[in-house]
Amino acid sequence: MSSQATPTLSLKGIGASPGVAVGHAYILDRKRVRTPKLRLAEAEVDPERMRMKTALDLSDRQLSELKEQITRSEGPEHGLIIEAHRLMLHDPMFVDEVNRLIVEDRINAEWAVRRVARKLKHLFDNIPDEYFRERRSDVEYVADRVVRNLMGQVVDEEVSLPDHAVVVAHDLSPADTAMMARSGRVAGFVTDLGGQTSHTAIVARARSTPAVVGAGRASEQISPGDLVALDGTRGLVLVNPTEDQLALFHETMRRHAEMEARALEAKDLPAQSTDGFRIRLVGNIEFPEEISPLLAHGAEGIGLYRTEFMFLDRKSPPTEEEQYRAYRQVLEAMGGRPVTIRTLDLGGDKVPGKTKHEKEPNPAMGLRAIRYCLANRELFRVQLRALLRASVHGNMRMMFPLICGMSELREARSELEACRTELGRAGVPIGKRFQVGIMVETPSAALIADRLAQEADFFSVGTNDLIQYSLAIDRQNRDVAYLYKPLHLSVLRSLKNIVSAAKGAGIPVAMCGEMAGDPIYALVLLALGFDELSMTAGQIPTVKGIIRESNREDAQQLLETAMELTTAEEIERFIRTEMDRRLGEQP
């Protein structure tokens, strides 16, 4: 379709995997099956339960085969996502409840599956952690598979993609995303639903494929064959762009490819400003599969290893041995480079093996992260023992999430030392003492950073939470998401205070939130004096290029001028104008 034939449509979503792509739209229409609703006679109840069991067994076999395929092509970590779906098929919360509805309400299995899935999805709405909130879609994938099998419909249909396709969908299952990404024909992904931690985002980042998620009604507004240009860094999608817009996108792609090529050539060179200020660029990971692209793009270590994925959709928490093997695998794969592992950051209402879910009135400020771990000591100790044992195998650092005050830090460190003593007495090999830091992601921690710096070995700023807590907005709420402003003067002052406190105490200060990998903020973070920035693999080349071509003194003058402005909009406009002038015009 010609770019002049149809008016250009601009869509805004969430930049989930950085990079720019241009291609023709391939609409993946995975329409949800229309669920029949039938009342059963008493004689039909037992046959209906048998029909349900048959559908569950078939679904289990299908997922087992899918897991093998994805493990071979994508690695065992992505296979774990499929394994989590298999576990759902056997979860009593799902299976027993479906059978209860069949028996007591005398409704057909399809209807019962949908009712139970809806109930389970509502439970996820109360989870403060974004990663686990995104797992609502997993319930939908599993329910849809079972219903399709009950109705004898095709499941896991092969998709034949044209070259350079931009796949557009309402949502994508882990299997869809992984199988299409490995085909080598996908230029980019655009989905209506999803966030930074959705499966599409995780797989796309691991494959360095540009992706925009959470784009509203994109699958309805984009037609098959439309020319689509997407920016996976800024979350921008242009449908049937003008020739001038297309030229700018192609120029951005060319510059990105050049910068990536330079970065790969210079991947072992430091991210150092022209006047000698050195920043270590490291990576955020959820799965060990993401290590290879990180190293290929010049990451000097791992700045945030999220450990929550091991606790996903299980009847019971992972054992100490399971956790030890996972941490050891990552440490050994990094070959002596530093690896910062964050202890469990979960909401208290998403607990492996817990069958009773009580809705918290304000879960984002409830029992979560370090609070939850200190309230569930044995779960915490299992993880700490596994980490201590794994520390033998590499250069490990540990950090505690959502620290709000000194007492929490002291209590958490006390648990760590108790576990160290326990393992030592038992003769279990553990590594030398490693650095123990904290995530600074609450206003309270930012305000007492000077005190916390006396007892933490390092700081890592989690900007995602720090910004939303500072500005009192839920960035997942579309009604107020527009207020999420990383360059709000209050945020800049908080960051300045945190860095100053760390420097004053002589400890390193890092950033591992989304702000760290956004090129727009690179000069601001250089000016502030961060020692380390942690991001996804695809963001490293651009950020490194900006730092290597910049002067820190110039960046500090830029920041001083910006902080003389008042509104977030004024500051952002000023910074973007300056960055565009330095980097060239963006589409």
mmCIF file of C-alpha atoms in Angstrom, residues 284 302-307 339-345 370 380 383-384 387 396-403 409 412 434-441 458-462 510-512 532 534:
data_model
loop_
_atom_site.group_PDB
_atom_site.id
_atom_site.type_symbol
_atom_site.label_atom_id
_atom_site.label_comp_id
_atom_site.label_asym_id
_atom_site.label_seq_id
_atom_site.Cartn_x
_atom_site.Cartn_y
_atom_site.Cartn_z
ATOM 1 C CA ASN A 284 18.941 -6.107 33.180
ATOM 2 C CA ILE A 302 24.609 -7.599 35.016
ATOM 3 C CA GLY A 303 23.162 -4.720 37.009
ATOM 4 C CA LEU A 304 19.804 -6.317 37.787
ATOM 5 C CA TYR A 305 18.990 -10.016 37.786
ATOM 6 C CA ARG A 306 15.307 -10.347 38.701
ATOM 7 C CA THR A 307 14.761 -13.614 40.536
ATOM 8 C CA VAL A 339 26.416 -9.842 38.591
ATOM 9 C CA THR A 340 23.977 -7.942 40.823
ATOM 10 C CA ILE A 341 21.163 -10.202 42.012
ATOM 11 C CA ARG A 342 18.037 -8.653 43.508
ATOM 12 C CA THR A 343 16.353 -10.633 46.253
ATOM 13 C CA LEU A 344 12.729 -11.582 45.771
ATOM 14 C CA ASP A 345 10.459 -8.670 44.830
ATOM 15 C CA ILE A 370 11.678 -6.716 51.376
ATOM 16 C CA PHE A 380 13.793 -15.402 52.476
ATOM 17 C CA GLN A 383 16.976 -17.643 48.831
ATOM 18 C CA LEU A 384 19.803 -16.179 50.926
ATOM 19 C CA LEU A 387 22.819 -17.023 46.949
ATOM 20 C CA MET A 396 28.290 -11.636 42.810
ATOM 21 C CA ARG A 397 26.640 -8.620 44.411
ATOM 22 C CA MET A 398 23.271 -8.709 46.168
ATOM 23 C CA MET A 399 20.684 -6.001 46.697
ATOM 24 C CA PHE A 400 17.490 -5.698 48.687
ATOM 25 C CA PRO A 401 14.432 -4.095 47.015
ATOM 26 C CA LEU A 402 12.131 -1.359 48.369
ATOM 27 C CA ILE A 403 14.226 -0.425 51.378
ATOM 28 C CA LEU A 409 18.385 -2.806 55.873
ATOM 29 C CA ALA A 412 17.828 -7.995 56.093
ATOM 30 C CA PHE A 434 30.394 -9.766 48.601
ATOM 31 C CA GLN A 435 28.895 -6.295 48.333
ATOM 32 C CA VAL A 436 25.363 -5.922 49.696
ATOM 33 C CA GLY A 437 23.433 -2.941 48.397
ATOM 34 C CA ILE A 438 19.922 -1.578 48.271
ATOM 35 C CA MET A 439 17.406 -0.464 45.682
ATOM 36 C CA VAL A 440 16.636 3.211 46.238
ATOM 37 C CA GLU A 441 13.088 3.442 44.920
ATOM 38 C CA PHE A 458 26.172 0.408 46.991
ATOM 39 C CA PHE A 459 22.986 2.054 45.738
ATOM 40 C CA SER A 460 20.946 1.061 42.693
ATOM 41 C CA VAL A 461 18.186 3.513 41.836
ATOM 42 C CA GLY A 462 14.945 1.894 40.686
ATOM 43 C CA ALA A 510 23.906 2.726 39.809
ATOM 44 C CA MET A 511 20.556 3.049 38.048
ATOM 45 C CA CYS A 512 18.563 0.052 36.815
ATOM 46 C CA GLU A 532 26.752 2.410 36.451
ATOM 47 C CA SER A 534 21.783 -1.019 33.690
#
